[in-house]
Amino acid sequence: GLSVAPAHSSLVGIYNGEEFVFEESGWYVVNLLKLLWRYGLNPLRMYMWVEDVLDKFMRIYRYQTHDYAFSSNERLLHALGGNDFTRMLNQTIDEAMQKAGFSHKFINEVVCPAMRVNYGQGVNINGFVGAVSLAGVESGLWSVKGGNKLVCTGLIYASKADVIPGTVLSIEPKIRPRPTGDPAKLYQVTYNTASGLTADTYDIVVIAAPLSRKMANITFKNFDPPVPEFPNPYHQTVTTLVHGRLNASFFGYRDPSAFHLGAIFTTENPKLFVNSLGVVSPVEGVGGEGKPPSQSAVWKVFSKEALTKEQLNLLFSSYDSVKVKRWLAYPRYSPPEKCPPVILHDKIYYLNGIERAASAVEMSAIAAKNAALLAYHRWYGNSDRIDQEDLHEKLKTEL
């Protein structure tokens, strides 16, 4: 089995480009008083608001345990949270929280930094992904010792799947005669491997990568009607890992030894060239404990563009190692959102459309199980397990 990595707590500061509008203390009571003084009851109300969304969202695990599936992402979300969830896809997190009575100051100084660190975007992302983002900054999160990638390798091993390392180039419908003589509808998948171009035929195809020219560049050949293209742009985030000493004076600290923050979130400010900075710990959970951030550490910096040497020299007083990774990390959110279909063709299923609602590893796992259940029920004609409404009440009465 997998082990939980030891938690490394860091003090958080929220920086607006001029000063820290909030700095976390090591004392719980001090933090509580600071939050009450600056934001009133907004933090408590936010916790309750997010919990309400999560309570409804958690229903999916019960539905999937009872083998229920949904033929579209919108139907899945509606079955969980009704019109409230559908509405959240069609308005920004800013609009949703203003309607719920949260203050502008709280949205700009607490909610916006959470969006910037988790999705590289501001409070104009949709309300549903905004709630997911706020859930991600609450306590109780954990990671796997050795790295979260072990979840993927463990699942592949447990499923006894035959993994073919290669790049899929195209999918084409084919009709082949069965041994009985009846025609069978199959899909020919053409892919490139180290040994060259190969093609195999399958009854069912599940696509678990974003369909766009810059990502899973798959051609759908000879489909009638053609499989539509989805103009869903992805947002670039640049991750820069720096081993060095943070320049505390850049953030207004005259005395570097007084700087104890291990994570810096930022508000929306055109002058800021970073979204966030944070000290990272080894995935094996060894070393680094108790070391003050003012000393040399590995910092993870999120930004929209690659940092210039001048910008690195502003952020760090000294550094000896820099690793840069550009990636299309998540969709560029712009409500109202329309999710791509789950069923692309008769027996071709697409998982990543759910990212338009919210992009997270948990969402991908839910989409995967939904596609597996949907494919099974459609294969065997179990229509009573697909797109059922009022499941929450129905399953209550079954107990």
Short mmCIF file of N, CA and C in Angstrom, two decimals, residues 24 59 133 149 299 315 388 396:
data_model
loop_
_atom_site.label_atom_id
_atom_site.label_comp_id
_atom_site.label_asym_id
_atom_site.label_seq_id
_atom_site.Cartn_x
_atom_site.Cartn_y
_atom_site.Cartn_z
N GLU A 24 0.52 35.06 8.37
CA GLU A 24 0.12 34.05 9.34
C GLU A 24 1.13 33.98 10.48
N ARG A 59 -21.66 13.32 -2.80
CA ARG A 59 -22.70 12.34 -3.17
C ARG A 59 -22.25 11.45 -4.33
N SER A 133 -11.03 25.29 -5.71
CA SER A 133 -9.78 25.96 -5.37
C SER A 133 -9.74 26.36 -3.91
N LYS A 149 2.72 10.54 -7.94
CA LYS A 149 2.77 9.72 -9.17
C LYS A 149 2.62 8.23 -8.84
N TRP A 299 12.62 26.61 -3.51
CA TRP A 299 11.39 27.37 -3.66
C TRP A 299 10.73 27.03 -4.99
N LEU A 315 14.06 38.36 -6.72
CA LEU A 315 13.41 37.45 -5.77
C LEU A 315 14.40 36.76 -4.84
N GLN A 388 -30.02 9.03 -13.94
CA GLN A 388 -31.15 9.01 -13.00
C GLN A 388 -31.11 10.28 -12.14
N LYS A 396 -31.60 7.14 -0.26
CA LYS A 396 -31.99 7.23 1.15
C LYS A 396 -33.06 6.21 1.49
#
